């Protein structure tokens, strides 16, 4: 179905995505990413390492004994994490073409702070930050994960007399795929051949342009590194790329991780740019890319840049 663009170019930049100096203004057509999720424990360390303000607030929290002050400090850490991510959304806005789209996969977080169960609605914060930057919010997708156990007082299981109201919490079994646009819809020539060659089927349209997606994670097939970095299943970027870009476009993933977006986009004849802070992922990214391109006639060039 997709136009066989014969040559594509793929750049992985190992460096901080808050200043994407390798990318010109208004040169990217689509951004797809999944950032570290604020207030999800597995990402605490990396947020601290990459942002001094977050680290010093965390030190204060470790010293603080007063419960009210501790709750306030956690709220300030949460704010600071979103201020940190907002720098990437701002850079994304700069590099997107007019009509370019940003798709952000994000989950909300729950956490107990001094015995108090709290929800950190990350998707709300990202929408608010992006609107301040100048993005327009479009209808979003709820990615429904296979259901885990319902929550009782913050624990992933019913405890004791688990049918009694009112203290159980709704289980978080969806993540969000936020869809935001810079400016007005992209313009194309009438009957643009690349656009027509990139079209999806009616059946695909009916399945994809609906608000709830049940895409299975396939955790059992992921390597340890992919699990550790919470890689998304290929089906997620694959659908988004086909829905929101045409062959030959440039797709950016500023939190590239193990290179899922790059692999899938290159397979779909899109050019890519990815930013990643962890240099150790190079061999995995390269291996996944080669799985797709070795022995194929379409030329796909992969380049690693260190900043
Ligand atoms: C949730 S993971 C992305 C997983 C990816 N979607 C995949 O399928 O493998 C987030 C990634 O962002 C990277 N990262 C975090 N902060 C970064 C920064 N400031 N600059 C570049 N990469 C960053 C992390 O190292 C991690 O690999």
CSV table of C-alpha atoms and ligand atoms in Angstrom, one decimal:
chain,number,residue,atom,x,y,z
A,1,UNK,CA,0.0,0.0,0.0
A,2,UNK,CA,2.9,2.4,0.8
A,3,UNK,CA,4.9,4.2,-1.8
A,4,UNK,CA,8.2,2.4,-2.3
A,5,UNK,CA,10.5,5.4,-1.6
A,6,UNK,CA,13.8,4.0,-2.7
A,7,UNK,CA,16.2,5.9,-0.4
A,8,UNK,CA,15.6,6.9,3.2
A,9,UNK,CA,18.0,8.4,5.8
A,10,UNK,CA,18.0,7.6,9.6
A,11,UNK,CA,19.9,9.6,12.2
A,12,UNK,CA,20.3,8.6,15.8
A,13,UNK,CA,21.7,11.4,17.9
A,14,UNK,CA,23.1,10.3,21.3
A,15,UNK,CA,22.5,13.4,23.4
A,16,UNK,CA,20.0,15.5,25.4
A,17,UNK,CA,16.8,16.2,23.5
A,18,UNK,CA,16.2,19.5,25.2
A,19,UNK,CA,18.2,21.2,22.5
A,20,UNK,CA,17.8,19.5,19.2
A,21,UNK,CA,20.4,21.6,17.4
A,22,UNK,CA,20.8,19.0,14.7
A,23,UNK,CA,17.3,19.6,13.4
A,24,UNK,CA,16.3,22.7,11.4
A,25,UNK,CA,13.2,24.7,12.1
A,26,UNK,CA,10.0,23.4,10.4
A,27,UNK,CA,11.6,20.3,8.9
A,28,UNK,CA,9.9,17.4,10.7
A,29,UNK,CA,6.4,16.1,9.7
A,30,UNK,CA,5.5,13.9,12.6
A,31,UNK,CA,6.8,13.3,16.1
A,32,UNK,CA,6.0,10.0,17.9
A,33,UNK,CA,7.3,9.3,21.4
A,34,UNK,CA,6.9,7.9,24.8
A,35,UNK,CA,8.9,9.9,27.4
A,36,UNK,CA,9.9,8.7,30.9
A,37,UNK,CA,6.6,8.9,32.9
A,38,UNK,CA,6.8,11.5,35.8
A,39,UNK,CA,6.2,9.9,39.3
A,40,UNK,CA,6.6,6.4,38.0
A,41,UNK,CA,9.4,5.0,40.2
A,42,UNK,CA,11.5,3.4,37.5
A,43,UNK,CA,12.2,6.9,36.0
A,44,UNK,CA,13.0,8.8,39.3
A,45,UNK,CA,16.7,8.2,39.0
A,46,UNK,CA,17.0,9.4,35.4
A,47,UNK,CA,15.0,12.6,36.1
A,48,UNK,CA,17.3,13.3,39.0
A,49,UNK,CA,20.5,12.7,37.0
A,50,UNK,CA,19.4,14.9,34.1
A,51,UNK,CA,17.9,17.9,36.0
A,52,UNK,CA,19.6,19.6,39.0
A,53,UNK,CA,16.5,21.2,40.3
A,54,UNK,CA,14.6,17.9,40.5
A,55,UNK,CA,17.6,16.4,42.3
A,56,UNK,CA,17.8,19.1,44.9
A,57,UNK,CA,14.1,19.0,45.6
A,58,UNK,CA,14.5,15.2,46.0
A,59,UNK,CA,17.3,15.8,48.6
A,60,UNK,CA,15.0,18.2,50.5
A,61,UNK,CA,12.2,15.5,50.5
A,62,UNK,CA,14.7,12.9,51.9
A,63,UNK,CA,15.5,15.3,54.8
A,64,UNK,CA,11.9,16.6,55.4
A,65,UNK,CA,9.9,15.0,58.3
A,66,UNK,CA,6.8,17.1,58.3
A,67,UNK,CA,4.0,15.4,56.4
A,68,UNK,CA,2.4,18.5,54.9
A,69,UNK,CA,5.8,19.8,53.7
A,70,UNK,CA,6.5,16.4,52.2
A,71,UNK,CA,3.3,16.4,50.2
A,72,UNK,CA,4.2,19.9,48.9
A,73,UNK,CA,7.7,18.8,48.0
A,74,UNK,CA,6.3,15.8,46.0
A,75,UNK,CA,4.0,18.2,44.1
A,76,UNK,CA,6.9,20.5,43.3
A,77,UNK,CA,9.0,17.5,42.0
A,78,UNK,CA,6.0,16.6,39.8
A,79,UNK,CA,5.8,20.1,38.5
A,80,UNK,CA,9.6,20.2,37.9
A,81,UNK,CA,9.4,16.9,36.0
A,82,UNK,CA,6.8,18.3,33.7
A,83,UNK,CA,8.7,21.6,33.2
A,84,UNK,CA,11.6,19.4,32.2
A,85,UNK,CA,9.6,17.5,29.6
A,86,UNK,CA,8.0,20.7,28.4
A,87,UNK,CA,11.4,21.8,27.0
A,88,UNK,CA,11.2,18.8,24.6
A,89,UNK,CA,7.6,19.7,23.6
A,90,UNK,CA,8.8,23.2,22.9
A,91,UNK,CA,11.7,22.0,20.7
A,92,UNK,CA,9.3,19.7,18.9
A,93,UNK,CA,7.0,22.6,18.1
A,94,UNK,CA,10.0,24.5,16.7
A,95,UNK,CA,11.1,21.6,14.4
A,96,UNK,CA,7.6,20.6,13.1
A,97,UNK,CA,6.3,21.9,9.8
A,98,UNK,CA,3.0,23.8,9.7
A,99,UNK,CA,0.3,21.1,10.1
A,100,UNK,CA,2.9,18.6,11.6
A,101,UNK,CA,1.6,16.3,14.3
A,102,UNK,CA,2.9,15.2,17.7
A,103,UNK,CA,1.8,11.9,19.2
A,104,UNK,CA,2.8,11.4,22.8
A,105,UNK,CA,2.2,8.1,24.6
A,106,UNK,CA,1.9,8.7,28.3
A,107,UNK,CA,0.5,7.0,31.3
A,108,UNK,CA,-0.8,8.5,34.5
A,109,UNK,CA,1.0,7.5,37.8
A,110,UNK,CA,-0.2,6.5,41.2
A,111,UNK,CA,2.0,6.7,44.2
A,112,UNK,CA,1.7,6.6,48.0
A,113,UNK,CA,3.2,9.6,49.7
A,114,UNK,CA,3.4,9.2,53.5
A,115,UNK,CA,0.5,6.7,53.4
A,116,UNK,CA,-1.6,8.9,51.2
A,117,UNK,CA,-2.6,7.4,47.8
A,118,UNK,CA,-2.3,10.0,45.0
A,119,UNK,CA,-2.9,10.1,41.3
A,120,UNK,CA,-0.5,12.1,39.1
A,121,UNK,CA,-2.5,12.7,35.9
A,122,UNK,CA,0.5,13.1,33.5
A,123,UNK,CA,-1.7,13.3,30.4
A,124,UNK,CA,-3.4,16.4,31.8
A,125,UNK,CA,-0.2,18.2,32.5
A,126,UNK,CA,1.3,17.4,29.0
A,127,UNK,CA,-1.8,18.7,27.3
A,128,UNK,CA,-1.7,21.9,29.3
A,129,UNK,CA,2.0,22.5,28.7
A,130,UNK,CA,1.6,21.8,25.0
A,131,UNK,CA,-1.3,24.2,24.6
A,132,UNK,CA,0.8,26.9,26.3
A,133,UNK,CA,3.5,26.2,23.8
A,134,UNK,CA,1.1,26.7,20.9
A,135,UNK,CA,-0.1,23.2,20.0
A,136,UNK,CA,-3.7,22.5,19.2
A,137,UNK,CA,-5.1,19.4,21.0
A,138,UNK,CA,-6.9,16.8,18.8
A,139,UNK,CA,-9.0,13.9,20.0
A,140,UNK,CA,-6.7,11.4,21.8
A,141,UNK,CA,-6.5,7.6,21.9
A,142,UNK,CA,-6.8,5.4,25.0
A,143,UNK,CA,-4.5,2.4,24.7
A,144,UNK,CA,-6.2,-0.2,26.8
A,145,UNK,CA,-3.7,-2.6,28.4
A,146,UNK,CA,-4.7,-6.1,29.4
A,147,UNK,CA,-6.4,-5.7,32.8
A,148,UNK,CA,-4.4,-6.3,35.9
A,149,UNK,CA,-6.1,-6.7,39.3
A,150,UNK,CA,-8.3,-3.9,40.7
A,151,UNK,CA,-6.8,-1.6,43.3
A,152,UNK,CA,-7.7,-1.7,46.9
A,153,UNK,CA,-6.1,1.2,48.9
A,154,UNK,CA,-3.3,1.5,46.4
A,155,UNK,CA,-2.4,-2.2,46.3
A,156,UNK,CA,-2.9,-4.3,43.2
A,157,UNK,CA,-5.2,-6.8,44.8
A,158,UNK,CA,-8.4,-7.1,46.8
A,159,UNK,CA,-7.6,-7.2,50.5
A,160,UNK,CA,-9.9,-8.8,53.1
A,161,UNK,CA,-13.5,-7.9,52.5
A,162,UNK,CA,-12.8,-6.5,49.0
A,163,UNK,CA,-16.5,-5.8,48.0
A,164,UNK,CA,-17.1,-3.1,50.6
A,165,UNK,CA,-17.4,0.5,49.5
A,166,UNK,CA,-16.0,3.2,49.5
A,167,UNK,CA,-12.2,2.9,49.7
A,168,UNK,CA,-11.1,1.0,46.6
A,169,UNK,CA,-9.5,2.8,43.6
A,170,UNK,CA,-10.2,2.4,39.9
A,171,UNK,CA,-7.5,0.4,38.3
A,172,UNK,CA,-5.3,2.2,35.8
A,173,UNK,CA,-5.5,0.0,32.7
A,174,UNK,CA,-5.3,2.6,29.9
A,175,UNK,CA,-2.4,4.8,28.7
A,176,UNK,CA,-3.0,7.9,26.6
A,177,UNK,CA,-1.8,8.6,23.1
A,178,UNK,CA,-2.1,12.4,22.9
A,179,UNK,CA,-2.4,13.9,19.5
A,180,UNK,CA,-1.4,17.5,19.0
A,181,UNK,CA,-1.0,19.7,15.9
A,182,UNK,CA,1.1,22.7,15.1
A,183,UNK,CA,-0.9,25.2,13.0
A,184,UNK,CA,-3.6,24.2,10.5
A,185,UNK,CA,-3.8,20.9,8.6
A,186,UNK,CA,-1.1,20.1,6.1
A,187,UNK,CA,-1.7,21.1,2.5
A,188,UNK,CA,-1.1,18.8,-0.4
A,189,UNK,CA,-1.3,19.1,-4.2
A,190,UNK,CA,-4.5,17.8,-5.7
A,191,UNK,CA,-4.2,14.0,-6.2
A,192,UNK,CA,-0.6,14.1,-4.8
A,193,UNK,CA,0.7,10.7,-5.8
A,194,UNK,CA,2.8,10.0,-2.7
A,195,UNK,CA,-0.2,10.8,-0.5
A,196,UNK,CA,-2.4,8.5,-2.5
A,197,UNK,CA,0.2,5.7,-2.4
A,198,UNK,CA,0.3,6.1,1.4
A,199,UNK,CA,-3.4,5.6,1.9
A,200,UNK,CA,-4.9,3.1,4.4
A,201,UNK,CA,-7.8,0.8,3.7
A,202,UNK,CA,-11.4,1.5,4.9
A,203,UNK,CA,-11.0,-1.5,7.3
A,204,UNK,CA,-7.8,0.1,8.7
A,205,UNK,CA,-9.5,3.4,9.0
A,206,UNK,CA,-12.4,2.0,10.9
A,207,UNK,CA,-10.1,0.1,13.3
A,208,UNK,CA,-7.6,2.9,13.9
A,209,UNK,CA,-9.7,6.1,14.0
A,210,UNK,CA,-11.5,5.0,17.1
A,211,UNK,CA,-10.7,6.1,20.6
A,212,UNK,CA,-10.0,2.8,22.3
A,213,UNK,CA,-7.1,0.7,21.1
A,214,UNK,CA,-6.5,-2.8,22.5
A,215,UNK,CA,-2.9,-3.5,21.5
A,216,UNK,CA,-1.2,-6.3,23.3
A,217,UNK,CA,2.2,-5.6,24.7
A,218,UNK,CA,3.8,-9.0,23.8
A,219,UNK,CA,6.1,-8.6,26.8
A,220,UNK,CA,7.3,-12.2,26.5
A,221,UNK,CA,9.1,-11.4,23.2
A,222,UNK,CA,10.9,-8.4,24.5
A,223,UNK,CA,14.6,-8.5,25.5
A,224,UNK,CA,15.5,-7.5,29.1
A,225,UNK,CA,16.6,-4.0,27.9
A,226,UNK,CA,13.4,-3.4,26.0
A,227,UNK,CA,11.4,-4.3,29.2
A,228,UNK,CA,13.6,-2.1,31.3
A,229,UNK,CA,13.0,0.9,29.0
A,230,UNK,CA,9.3,0.2,28.6
A,231,UNK,CA,9.5,-0.1,24.8
A,232,UNK,CA,6.1,0.2,23.1
A,233,UNK,CA,4.8,-2.5,20.8
A,234,UNK,CA,5.6,-1.9,17.1
A,235,UNK,CA,1.9,-1.8,16.3
A,236,UNK,CA,1.6,1.6,18.1
A,237,UNK,CA,4.1,3.6,16.0
A,238,UNK,CA,3.1,1.6,13.0
A,239,UNK,CA,-0.5,2.7,13.1
A,240,UNK,CA,0.4,6.3,14.0
A,241,UNK,CA,2.9,6.6,11.2
A,242,UNK,CA,0.4,5.3,8.6
A,243,UNK,CA,-2.4,7.5,10.0
A,244,UNK,CA,-0.4,10.8,10.2
A,245,UNK,CA,2.4,10.8,7.7
A,246,UNK,CA,3.1,10.0,4.1
A,247,UNK,CA,6.0,8.0,2.6
A,248,UNK,CA,9.2,10.1,2.4
A,249,UNK,CA,8.2,12.3,5.4
A,250,UNK,CA,10.6,12.9,8.4
A,251,UNK,CA,9.5,11.2,11.6
A,252,UNK,CA,11.1,12.3,14.9
A,253,UNK,CA,11.3,10.3,18.2
A,254,UNK,CA,13.0,12.5,20.9
A,255,UNK,CA,13.0,9.6,23.4
A,256,UNK,CA,14.1,6.9,21.1
A,257,UNK,CA,14.9,4.2,23.6
A,258,UNK,CA,15.5,0.9,21.8
A,259,UNK,CA,14.6,2.4,18.4
A,260,UNK,CA,11.0,1.0,17.9
A,261,UNK,CA,9.9,4.2,16.1
A,262,UNK,CA,13.0,4.2,13.9
A,263,UNK,CA,12.6,0.6,12.9
A,264,UNK,CA,8.9,0.8,12.0
A,265,UNK,CA,9.2,4.2,10.3
A,266,UNK,CA,12.1,3.0,8.2
A,267,UNK,CA,10.1,-0.1,7.2
A,268,UNK,CA,7.3,2.2,6.1
A,269,UNK,CA,9.6,4.3,3.9
A,270,UNK,CA,9.8,7.3,6.2
A,271,UNK,CA,13.0,9.1,7.1
A,272,UNK,CA,13.7,9.3,10.8
A,273,UNK,CA,15.6,11.3,13.5
A,274,UNK,CA,15.9,10.0,17.0
A,275,UNK,CA,17.4,11.4,20.2
A,276,UNK,CA,18.6,9.1,23.0
A,277,UNK,CA,20.7,9.8,26.1
A,278,UNK,CA,21.8,6.2,26.7
A,279,UNK,CA,24.6,5.3,24.3
A,280,UNK,CA,24.4,1.7,25.4
A,281,UNK,CA,21.3,1.2,23.2
A,282,UNK,CA,23.3,1.6,20.0
A,283,UNK,CA,23.9,-2.1,19.2
A,284,UNK,CA,20.2,-2.9,19.9
A,285,UNK,CA,19.0,0.0,17.7
A,286,UNK,CA,21.4,-1.2,14.9
A,287,UNK,CA,20.3,-4.8,15.2
A,288,UNK,CA,16.6,-4.0,15.0
A,289,UNK,CA,17.2,-1.7,12.0
A,290,UNK,CA,19.3,-4.4,10.2
A,291,UNK,CA,16.5,-7.0,10.8
A,292,UNK,CA,14.3,-4.9,8.5
A,293,UNK,CA,16.8,-3.7,5.9
A,294,UNK,CA,19.4,-6.4,5.3
A,295,UNK,CA,19.0,-7.8,1.8
A,296,UNK,CA,16.3,-5.3,0.8
A,297,UNK,CA,16.6,-3.3,-2.4
A,298,UNK,CA,15.4,0.0,-1.0
A,299,UNK,CA,18.5,1.9,0.4
A,300,UNK,CA,18.2,2.9,4.0
A,301,UNK,CA,21.2,4.7,5.5
A,302,UNK,CA,21.7,4.6,9.3
A,303,UNK,CA,24.0,7.1,11.0
A,304,UNK,CA,25.0,7.6,14.7
A,305,UNK,CA,25.9,11.0,15.9
A,306,UNK,CA,27.4,11.7,19.4
A,307,UNK,CA,26.8,15.1,21.0
B,1,LIG,C1,10.0,5.3,27.7
B,1,LIG,S1,11.6,5.1,27.1
B,1,LIG,C2,11.2,5.1,25.3
B,1,LIG,C3,11.1,3.7,24.8
B,1,LIG,C4,10.9,3.6,23.3
B,1,LIG,N1,9.6,4.1,22.9
B,1,LIG,C5,11.1,2.2,22.8
B,1,LIG,O1,10.2,1.6,22.2
B,1,LIG,O2,12.2,1.6,23.1
B,1,LIG,C6,12.3,6.7,27.3
B,1,LIG,C7,13.7,6.9,26.7
B,1,LIG,O3,14.0,8.3,26.8
B,1,LIG,C8,15.4,8.4,27.1
B,1,LIG,N2,15.7,9.7,27.6
B,1,LIG,C9,15.3,10.2,28.8
B,1,LIG,N3,15.6,11.5,29.0
B,1,LIG,C10,16.2,11.9,27.8
B,1,LIG,C11,16.8,13.1,27.3
B,1,LIG,N4,16.8,14.2,28.1
B,1,LIG,N5,17.4,13.1,26.1
B,1,LIG,C12,17.4,12.0,25.3
B,1,LIG,N6,16.8,10.8,25.7
B,1,LIG,C13,16.3,10.7,27.0
B,1,LIG,C14,15.6,7.2,28.1
B,1,LIG,O4,17.0,6.9,28.2
B,1,LIG,C15,14.7,6.1,27.6
B,1,LIG,O5,15.5,5.3,26.7
